[in-house]
Amino acid sequence: MYQKTRLDNIMQILDRQGYMTTRQLMNELHYSSATINRDLNLLEKQGLLKRKYGGAEKVEQRNIPLIYRYDKMRQEKRKLAKRAAEFVQAGDTIFIDGTTTTQIMGEYLTAVPDIKVITNNMALATYLSQYGIKTICLGGEVFEVPHMLLGDITVQNTMSFRADKMFFSTGGVTSQGRIYDSEYVMMHRAMAENSQKIYYLVDHEKLDRSVERILFDFDSVDCVISDFDFEEWVMQRYPETEFVKIGD
């Protein structure tokens, strides 16, 4: 069993039980105490659990760590990213935020000629630059290890650029069209202020999940790309916003 699989299994067990001793985990997963303890120590460093009383208990997370978000809703994210990339045209300058959903867009942009991408995602900047795409990395502090940048420098640098289009995602949205954000809220607002068109990517798993702060409503974005079928009255409430359901 690979380490990542063991880590996922441990977290699934703690999701059910809340607390487990090291010996209980050894018996359930059939690994030595040394292996289980190494895994628990790693998960504790990632802030996912707390070691106590010879075992571990789950820590409630406000934000899922980056390494796990890459795999979460992977197929849906890929469909959203592919559809979003279809809105990028030759010669565009675009903002792409540092989220795991929009990062996948990079795979579908390599054939679009003469574009410029501005992002706070170092992994995306590195990937696109290998294909000769002009890429600007916004700089700042490493906020989510190992790729995502944020901080005052990131926001200030964002304000110094203009883009034809902005592509972003957040951790939560209501079925009525209110977009929630967390630490990226100031950067997202700066990107939106400096973009001619704004595209929001969101999968159904984020629906009706309240994060920390309200970013804005659907009337502040030009297009919502989702795998969720918003009700007709919601779409009528935001007549200037285009709703694109993947699969349509």
PDB file of C-alpha atoms in Angstrom:
ATOM      1  CA  MET A   1       0.000   0.000   0.000  1.00  0.00           C
ATOM      2  CA  TYR A   2       1.360   3.408  -0.987  1.00  0.00           C
ATOM      3  CA  GLN A   3       1.807   6.010   1.744  1.00  0.00           C
ATOM      4  CA  LYS A   4      -0.839   8.313   0.266  1.00  0.00           C
ATOM      5  CA  THR A   5      -3.344   5.445   0.315  1.00  0.00           C
ATOM      6  CA  ARG A   6      -2.511   4.743   3.971  1.00  0.00           C
ATOM      7  CA  LEU A   7      -2.909   8.431   4.831  1.00  0.00           C
ATOM      8  CA  ASP A   8      -6.277   8.535   3.096  1.00  0.00           C
ATOM      9  CA  ASN A   9      -7.365   5.373   4.918  1.00  0.00           C
ATOM     10  CA  ILE A  10      -6.319   6.805   8.278  1.00  0.00           C
ATOM     11  CA  MET A  11      -8.316   9.988   7.637  1.00  0.00           C
ATOM     12  CA  GLN A  12     -11.348   7.961   6.544  1.00  0.00           C
ATOM     13  CA  ILE A  13     -11.177   5.964   9.768  1.00  0.00           C
ATOM     14  CA  LEU A  14     -10.895   9.128  11.843  1.00  0.00           C
ATOM     15  CA  ASP A  15     -13.812  10.623   9.922  1.00  0.00           C
ATOM     16  CA  ARG A  16     -15.914   7.711  11.184  1.00  0.00           C
ATOM     17  CA  GLN A  17     -14.468   7.289  14.661  1.00  0.00           C
ATOM     18  CA  GLY A  18     -13.142  10.708  15.612  1.00  0.00           C
ATOM     19  CA  TYR A  19     -10.362   9.133  17.713  1.00  0.00           C
ATOM     20  CA  MET A  20      -8.293   5.954  17.337  1.00  0.00           C
ATOM     21  CA  THR A  21      -5.333   4.566  19.232  1.00  0.00           C
ATOM     22  CA  THR A  22      -2.171   3.654  17.380  1.00  0.00           C
ATOM     23  CA  ARG A  23      -2.781  -0.014  18.122  1.00  0.00           C
ATOM     24  CA  GLN A  24      -6.326   0.141  16.744  1.00  0.00           C
ATOM     25  CA  LEU A  25      -4.981   1.640  13.532  1.00  0.00           C
ATOM     26  CA  MET A  26      -2.267  -1.039  13.379  1.00  0.00           C
ATOM     27  CA  ASN A  27      -4.901  -3.780  13.676  1.00  0.00           C
ATOM     28  CA  GLU A  28      -7.200  -2.239  11.084  1.00  0.00           C
ATOM     29  CA  LEU A  29      -4.561  -1.351   8.506  1.00  0.00           C
ATOM     30  CA  HIS A  30      -2.144  -4.222   9.233  1.00  0.00           C
ATOM     31  CA  TYR A  31       1.001  -2.103   9.484  1.00  0.00           C
ATOM     32  CA  SER A  32       3.689  -1.816  12.139  1.00  0.00           C
ATOM     33  CA  SER A  33       3.624   0.768  14.915  1.00  0.00           C
ATOM     34  CA  ALA A  34       6.635   2.507  13.342  1.00  0.00           C
ATOM     35  CA  THR A  35       4.817   2.924  10.010  1.00  0.00           C
ATOM     36  CA  ILE A  36       1.569   4.100  11.594  1.00  0.00           C
ATOM     37  CA  ASN A  37       3.401   6.548  13.851  1.00  0.00           C
ATOM     38  CA  ARG A  38       5.291   8.024  10.886  1.00  0.00           C
ATOM     39  CA  ASP A  39       1.998   8.496   9.061  1.00  0.00           C
ATOM     40  CA  LEU A  40       0.338  10.073  12.096  1.00  0.00           C
ATOM     41  CA  ASN A  41       3.264  12.434  12.592  1.00  0.00           C
ATOM     42  CA  LEU A  42       3.040  13.522   8.952  1.00  0.00           C
ATOM     43  CA  LEU A  43      -0.707  14.089   9.161  1.00  0.00           C
ATOM     44  CA  GLU A  44      -0.219  16.084  12.363  1.00  0.00           C
ATOM     45  CA  LYS A  45       2.334  18.334  10.599  1.00  0.00           C
ATOM     46  CA  GLN A  46      -0.253  18.921   7.872  1.00  0.00           C
ATOM     47  CA  GLY A  47      -2.741  19.983  10.535  1.00  0.00           C
ATOM     48  CA  LEU A  48      -5.187  17.164   9.817  1.00  0.00           C
ATOM     49  CA  LEU A  49      -5.057  15.453  13.206  1.00  0.00           C
ATOM     50  CA  LYS A  50      -3.744  15.829  16.735  1.00  0.00           C
ATOM     51  CA  ARG A  51      -1.687  13.182  18.536  1.00  0.00           C
ATOM     52  CA  LYS A  52      -2.945  12.449  22.043  1.00  0.00           C
ATOM     53  CA  TYR A  53      -3.338   9.619  24.554  1.00  0.00           C
ATOM     54  CA  GLY A  54      -1.421   7.081  22.500  1.00  0.00           C
ATOM     55  CA  GLY A  55      -3.438   7.722  19.350  1.00  0.00           C
ATOM     56  CA  ALA A  56      -4.847  10.496  17.230  1.00  0.00           C
ATOM     57  CA  GLU A  57      -8.015  12.530  16.833  1.00  0.00           C
ATOM     58  CA  LYS A  58      -9.276  14.370  13.786  1.00  0.00           C
ATOM     59  CA  VAL A  59      -8.901  18.139  13.666  1.00  0.00           C
ATOM     60  CA  GLU A  60     -11.798  19.951  12.047  1.00  0.00           C
ATOM     61  CA  GLN A  61     -10.459  21.800   9.019  1.00  0.00           C
ATOM     62  CA  ARG A  62     -11.576  25.179   7.748  1.00  0.00           C
ATOM     63  CA  ASN A  63      -9.619  24.569   4.532  1.00  0.00           C
ATOM     64  CA  ILE A  64      -8.631  21.263   2.980  1.00  0.00           C
ATOM     65  CA  PRO A  65      -4.841  21.150   2.482  1.00  0.00           C
ATOM     66  CA  LEU A  66      -3.650  21.727  -1.066  1.00  0.00           C
ATOM     67  CA  ILE A  67      -2.236  18.215  -1.561  1.00  0.00           C
ATOM     68  CA  TYR A  68      -5.698  16.698  -1.002  1.00  0.00           C
ATOM     69  CA  ARG A  69      -7.594  19.291  -3.039  1.00  0.00           C
ATOM     70  CA  TYR A  70      -5.750  18.174  -6.192  1.00  0.00           C
ATOM     71  CA  ASP A  71      -7.551  14.813  -6.070  1.00  0.00           C
ATOM     72  CA  LYS A  72     -10.900  16.048  -4.763  1.00  0.00           C
ATOM     73  CA  MET A  73     -13.574  16.177  -7.534  1.00  0.00           C
ATOM     74  CA  ARG A  74     -10.807  15.660 -10.090  1.00  0.00           C
ATOM     75  CA  GLN A  75     -13.017  14.621 -13.009  1.00  0.00           C
ATOM     76  CA  GLU A  76     -15.428  17.509 -12.480  1.00  0.00           C
ATOM     77  CA  LYS A  77     -12.566  20.005 -12.216  1.00  0.00           C
ATOM     78  CA  ARG A  78     -11.089  18.737 -15.464  1.00  0.00           C
ATOM     79  CA  LYS A  79     -14.393  19.233 -17.303  1.00  0.00           C
ATOM     80  CA  LEU A  80     -14.796  22.727 -15.861  1.00  0.00           C
ATOM     81  CA  ALA A  81     -11.229  23.673 -16.798  1.00  0.00           C
ATOM     82  CA  LYS A  82     -11.594  22.361 -20.342  1.00  0.00           C
ATOM     83  CA  ARG A  83     -14.806  24.325 -20.883  1.00  0.00           C
ATOM     84  CA  ALA A  84     -13.297  27.479 -19.388  1.00  0.00           C
ATOM     85  CA  ALA A  85     -10.250  27.240 -21.649  1.00  0.00           C
ATOM     86  CA  GLU A  86     -12.569  27.367 -24.658  1.00  0.00           C
ATOM     87  CA  PHE A  87     -13.295  31.013 -23.815  1.00  0.00           C
ATOM     88  CA  VAL A  88      -9.621  31.963 -24.227  1.00  0.00           C
ATOM     89  CA  GLN A  89      -8.829  33.402 -27.630  1.00  0.00           C
ATOM     90  CA  ALA A  90      -5.603  34.160 -29.454  1.00  0.00           C
ATOM     91  CA  GLY A  91      -4.014  37.353 -28.185  1.00  0.00           C
ATOM     92  CA  ASP A  92      -5.811  37.333 -24.806  1.00  0.00           C
ATOM     93  CA  THR A  93      -4.187  38.417 -21.564  1.00  0.00           C
ATOM     94  CA  ILE A  94      -5.750  36.429 -18.736  1.00  0.00           C
ATOM     95  CA  PHE A  95      -5.663  36.184 -14.965  1.00  0.00           C
ATOM     96  CA  ILE A  96      -5.762  32.624 -13.591  1.00  0.00           C
ATOM     97  CA  ASP A  97      -5.950  32.329  -9.823  1.00  0.00           C
ATOM     98  CA  GLY A  98      -4.082  29.858  -7.634  1.00  0.00           C
ATOM     99  CA  THR A  99      -6.737  27.180  -7.228  1.00  0.00           C
ATOM    100  CA  THR A 100      -6.593  23.512  -8.126  1.00  0.00           C
ATOM    101  CA  THR A 101      -9.595  23.885 -10.445  1.00  0.00           C
ATOM    102  CA  THR A 102      -8.167  26.637 -12.632  1.00  0.00           C
ATOM    103  CA  GLN A 103      -4.664  25.126 -12.616  1.00  0.00           C
ATOM    104  CA  ILE A 104      -5.955  22.340 -14.860  1.00  0.00           C
ATOM    105  CA  MET A 105      -6.775  24.957 -17.507  1.00  0.00           C
ATOM    106  CA  GLY A 106      -3.069  25.032 -18.339  1.00  0.00           C
ATOM    107  CA  GLU A 107      -3.335  21.680 -20.110  1.00  0.00           C
ATOM    108  CA  TYR A 108      -5.869  23.151 -22.546  1.00  0.00           C
ATOM    109  CA  LEU A 109      -4.120  26.476 -23.197  1.00  0.00           C
ATOM    110  CA  THR A 110      -0.867  25.272 -24.740  1.00  0.00           C
ATOM    111  CA  ALA A 111      -2.266  25.382 -28.279  1.00  0.00           C
ATOM    112  CA  VAL A 112      -3.784  28.884 -28.005  1.00  0.00           C
ATOM    113  CA  PRO A 113      -1.419  31.305 -29.771  1.00  0.00           C
ATOM    114  CA  ASP A 114      -0.096  34.603 -28.477  1.00  0.00           C
ATOM    115  CA  ILE A 115      -1.657  34.595 -25.024  1.00  0.00           C
ATOM    116  CA  LYS A 116      -0.291  36.023 -21.795  1.00  0.00           C
ATOM    117  CA  VAL A 117      -1.114  34.417 -18.439  1.00  0.00           C
ATOM    118  CA  ILE A 118      -0.851  36.206 -15.087  1.00  0.00           C
ATOM    119  CA  THR A 119      -1.086  33.957 -12.026  1.00  0.00           C
ATOM    120  CA  ASN A 120      -0.097  33.441  -8.409  1.00  0.00           C
ATOM    121  CA  ASN A 121       0.336  29.711  -9.063  1.00  0.00           C
ATOM    122  CA  MET A 122       4.036  28.882  -9.497  1.00  0.00           C
ATOM    123  CA  ALA A 123       3.293  25.378 -10.812  1.00  0.00           C
ATOM    124  CA  LEU A 124       1.028  26.769 -13.517  1.00  0.00           C
ATOM    125  CA  ALA A 125       3.549  29.473 -14.452  1.00  0.00           C
ATOM    126  CA  THR A 126       6.316  26.871 -14.786  1.00  0.00           C
ATOM    127  CA  TYR A 127       4.133  24.546 -16.850  1.00  0.00           C
ATOM    128  CA  LEU A 128       2.969  27.189 -19.312  1.00  0.00           C
ATOM    129  CA  SER A 129       6.415  28.740 -19.745  1.00  0.00           C
ATOM    130  CA  GLN A 130       7.719  25.365 -20.941  1.00  0.00           C
ATOM    131  CA  TYR A 131       5.357  25.688 -23.907  1.00  0.00           C
ATOM    132  CA  GLY A 132       6.573  29.155 -24.785  1.00  0.00           C
ATOM    133  CA  ILE A 133       3.548  30.926 -23.329  1.00  0.00           C
ATOM    134  CA  LYS A 134       4.334  34.342 -21.910  1.00  0.00           C
ATOM    135  CA  THR A 135       3.665  33.965 -18.207  1.00  0.00           C
ATOM    136  CA  ILE A 136       3.869  36.424 -15.333  1.00  0.00           C
ATOM    137  CA  CYS A 137       4.056  35.099 -11.779  1.00  0.00           C
ATOM    138  CA  LEU A 138       2.656  37.614  -9.309  1.00  0.00           C
ATOM    139  CA  GLY A 139       5.159  36.897  -6.560  1.00  0.00           C
ATOM    140  CA  GLY A 140       4.604  37.113  -2.825  1.00  0.00           C
ATOM    141  CA  GLU A 141       4.914  34.635   0.026  1.00  0.00           C
ATOM    142  CA  VAL A 142       4.328  30.907  -0.321  1.00  0.00           C
ATOM    143  CA  PHE A 143       0.857  30.633   1.165  1.00  0.00           C
ATOM    144  CA  GLU A 144      -0.051  27.058   0.319  1.00  0.00           C
ATOM    145  CA  VAL A 145       2.953  24.772   0.012  1.00  0.00           C
ATOM    146  CA  PRO A 146       4.440  24.251  -2.459  1.00  0.00           C
ATOM    147  CA  HIS A 147       2.989  26.332  -5.298  1.00  0.00           C
ATOM    148  CA  MET A 148       0.491  29.027  -4.271  1.00  0.00           C
ATOM    149  CA  LEU A 149       1.583  32.595  -3.533  1.00  0.00           C
ATOM    150  CA  LEU A 150      -0.284  35.232  -1.561  1.00  0.00           C
ATOM    151  CA  GLY A 151       0.232  38.300   0.604  1.00  0.00           C
ATOM    152  CA  ASP A 152       0.433  42.065   0.266  1.00  0.00           C
ATOM    153  CA  ILE A 153       3.024  41.821  -2.513  1.00  0.00           C
ATOM    154  CA  THR A 154       0.764  39.485  -4.510  1.00  0.00           C
ATOM    155  CA  VAL A 155      -2.217  41.818  -4.203  1.00  0.00           C
ATOM    156  CA  GLN A 156      -0.169  44.909  -5.031  1.00  0.00           C
ATOM    157  CA  ASN A 157       1.315  43.246  -8.096  1.00  0.00           C
ATOM    158  CA  THR A 158      -2.142  42.124  -9.215  1.00  0.00           C
ATOM    159  CA  MET A 159      -3.308  45.732  -9.165  1.00  0.00           C
ATOM    160  CA  SER A 160      -0.565  46.722 -11.615  1.00  0.00           C
ATOM    161  CA  PHE A 161      -1.837  44.475 -14.440  1.00  0.00           C
ATOM    162  CA  ARG A 162      -4.850  44.532 -16.741  1.00  0.00           C
ATOM    163  CA  ALA A 163      -6.446  41.457 -18.293  1.00  0.00           C
ATOM    164  CA  ASP A 164      -9.026  40.658 -20.915  1.00  0.00           C
ATOM    165  CA  LYS A 165     -10.379  37.771 -18.855  1.00  0.00           C
ATOM    166  CA  MET A 166     -10.173  36.426 -15.315  1.00  0.00           C
ATOM    167  CA  PHE A 167     -10.705  32.778 -14.357  1.00  0.00           C
ATOM    168  CA  PHE A 168     -11.138  31.853 -10.705  1.00  0.00           C
ATOM    169  CA  SER A 169     -12.716  29.469  -8.233  1.00  0.00           C
ATOM    170  CA  THR A 170     -13.481  29.603  -4.506  1.00  0.00           C
ATOM    171  CA  GLY A 171     -14.293  27.246  -1.665  1.00  0.00           C
ATOM    172  CA  GLY A 172     -18.009  27.898  -1.499  1.00  0.00           C
ATOM    173  CA  VAL A 173     -21.082  29.276  -3.253  1.00  0.00           C
ATOM    174  CA  THR A 174     -24.790  29.329  -2.472  1.00  0.00           C
ATOM    175  CA  SER A 175     -27.435  27.977  -4.810  1.00  0.00           C
ATOM    176  CA  GLN A 176     -28.819  31.541  -4.832  1.00  0.00           C
ATOM    177  CA  GLY A 177     -25.622  32.992  -6.306  1.00  0.00           C
ATOM    178  CA  ARG A 178     -23.555  34.319  -3.406  1.00  0.00           C
ATOM    179  CA  ILE A 179     -19.842  33.524  -3.772  1.00  0.00           C
ATOM    180  CA  TYR A 180     -17.803  32.892  -0.631  1.00  0.00           C
ATOM    181  CA  ASP A 181     -14.038  33.249  -0.402  1.00  0.00           C
ATOM    182  CA  SER A 182     -11.288  32.799   2.169  1.00  0.00           C
ATOM    183  CA  GLU A 183      -7.745  34.127   2.185  1.00  0.00           C
ATOM    184  CA  TYR A 184      -7.744  34.877  -1.553  1.00  0.00           C
ATOM    185  CA  VAL A 185     -10.532  37.459  -1.318  1.00  0.00           C
ATOM    186  CA  MET A 186      -8.353  40.588  -1.713  1.00  0.00           C
ATOM    187  CA  MET A 187      -6.456  39.145  -4.663  1.00  0.00           C
ATOM    188  CA  HIS A 188      -9.684  38.041  -6.329  1.00  0.00           C
ATOM    189  CA  ARG A 189     -11.184  41.500  -5.901  1.00  0.00           C
ATOM    190  CA  ALA A 190      -8.069  43.087  -7.409  1.00  0.00           C
ATOM    191  CA  MET A 191      -8.169  40.695 -10.363  1.00  0.00           C
ATOM    192  CA  ALA A 192     -11.874  41.359 -10.908  1.00  0.00           C
ATOM    193  CA  GLU A 193     -11.362  45.126 -10.783  1.00  0.00           C
ATOM    194  CA  ASN A 194      -8.715  44.903 -13.510  1.00  0.00           C
ATOM    195  CA  SER A 195     -10.429  42.412 -15.850  1.00  0.00           C
ATOM    196  CA  GLN A 196     -12.844  43.058 -18.690  1.00  0.00           C
ATOM    197  CA  LYS A 197     -14.629  39.708 -18.292  1.00  0.00           C
ATOM    198  CA  ILE A 198     -14.838  37.408 -15.266  1.00  0.00           C
ATOM    199  CA  TYR A 199     -15.379  33.630 -15.337  1.00  0.00           C
ATOM    200  CA  TYR A 200     -16.223  31.658 -12.183  1.00  0.00           C
ATOM    201  CA  LEU A 201     -15.630  27.883 -12.072  1.00  0.00           C
ATOM    202  CA  VAL A 202     -17.438  25.871  -9.392  1.00  0.00           C
ATOM    203  CA  ASP A 203     -18.373  22.208  -8.948  1.00  0.00           C
ATOM    204  CA  HIS A 204     -21.464  20.983  -7.109  1.00  0.00           C
ATOM    205  CA  GLU A 205     -19.467  19.812  -4.068  1.00  0.00           C
ATOM    206  CA  LYS A 206     -18.926  23.478  -3.117  1.00  0.00           C
ATOM    207  CA  LEU A 207     -22.614  24.291  -3.286  1.00  0.00           C
ATOM    208  CA  ASP A 208     -24.128  25.911  -0.181  1.00  0.00           C
ATOM    209  CA  ARG A 209     -20.804  25.717   1.633  1.00  0.00           C
ATOM    210  CA  SER A 210     -20.098  28.900   3.582  1.00  0.00           C
ATOM    211  CA  VAL A 211     -16.386  29.680   3.872  1.00  0.00           C
ATOM    212  CA  GLU A 212     -15.171  32.852   5.600  1.00  0.00           C
ATOM    213  CA  ARG A 213     -16.151  35.948   3.674  1.00  0.00           C
ATOM    214  CA  ILE A 214     -18.559  36.979   0.979  1.00  0.00           C
ATOM    215  CA  LEU A 215     -16.653  37.874  -2.181  1.00  0.00           C
ATOM    216  CA  PHE A 216     -19.529  38.981  -4.373  1.00  0.00           C
ATOM    217  CA  ASP A 217     -22.710  37.769  -6.069  1.00  0.00           C
ATOM    218  CA  PHE A 218     -23.193  36.333  -9.543  1.00  0.00           C
ATOM    219  CA  ASP A 219     -24.025  39.796 -10.848  1.00  0.00           C
ATOM    220  CA  SER A 220     -20.297  40.607 -10.512  1.00  0.00           C
ATOM    221  CA  VAL A 221     -19.232  37.819 -12.878  1.00  0.00           C
ATOM    222  CA  ASP A 222     -19.858  37.493 -16.596  1.00  0.00           C
ATOM    223  CA  CYS A 223     -20.026  33.700 -16.710  1.00  0.00           C
ATOM    224  CA  VAL A 224     -20.599  30.862 -14.225  1.00  0.00           C
ATOM    225  CA  ILE A 225     -19.203  27.515 -15.380  1.00  0.00           C
ATOM    226  CA  SER A 226     -20.512  24.637 -13.272  1.00  0.00           C
ATOM    227  CA  ASP A 227     -21.701  21.031 -13.242  1.00  0.00           C
ATOM    228  CA  PHE A 228     -24.728  22.199 -11.219  1.00  0.00           C
ATOM    229  CA  ASP A 229     -28.020  23.129 -12.838  1.00  0.00           C
ATOM    230  CA  PHE A 230     -28.973  26.402 -11.169  1.00  0.00           C
ATOM    231  CA  GLU A 231     -32.710  26.991 -10.884  1.00  0.00           C
ATOM    232  CA  GLU A 232     -34.410  29.163 -13.458  1.00  0.00           C
ATOM    233  CA  TRP A 233     -35.295  31.887 -10.967  1.00  0.00           C
ATOM    234  CA  VAL A 234     -31.615  32.206 -10.011  1.00  0.00           C
ATOM    235  CA  MET A 235     -30.577  32.705 -13.619  1.00  0.00           C
ATOM    236  CA  GLN A 236     -33.372  35.250 -14.073  1.00  0.00           C
ATOM    237  CA  ARG A 237     -32.132  37.091 -10.993  1.00  0.00           C
ATOM    238  CA  TYR A 238     -28.779  37.658 -12.754  1.00  0.00           C
ATOM    239  CA  PRO A 239     -29.795  38.395 -16.353  1.00  0.00           C
ATOM    240  CA  GLU A 240     -26.381  39.783 -17.330  1.00  0.00           C
ATOM    241  CA  THR A 241     -24.567  36.604 -16.216  1.00  0.00           C
ATOM    242  CA  GLU A 242     -24.114  33.666 -18.570  1.00  0.00           C
ATOM    243  CA  PHE A 243     -24.611  30.207 -17.037  1.00  0.00           C
ATOM    244  CA  VAL A 244     -22.686  27.359 -18.669  1.00  0.00           C
ATOM    245  CA  LYS A 245     -23.397  23.837 -17.420  1.00  0.00           C
ATOM    246  CA  ILE A 246     -20.702  21.373 -18.427  1.00  0.00           C
ATOM    247  CA  GLY A 247     -22.144  18.674 -20.612  1.00  0.00           C
ATOM    248  CA  ASP A 248     -24.495  21.111 -22.330  1.00  0.00           C
TER     249      ASP A 248
END
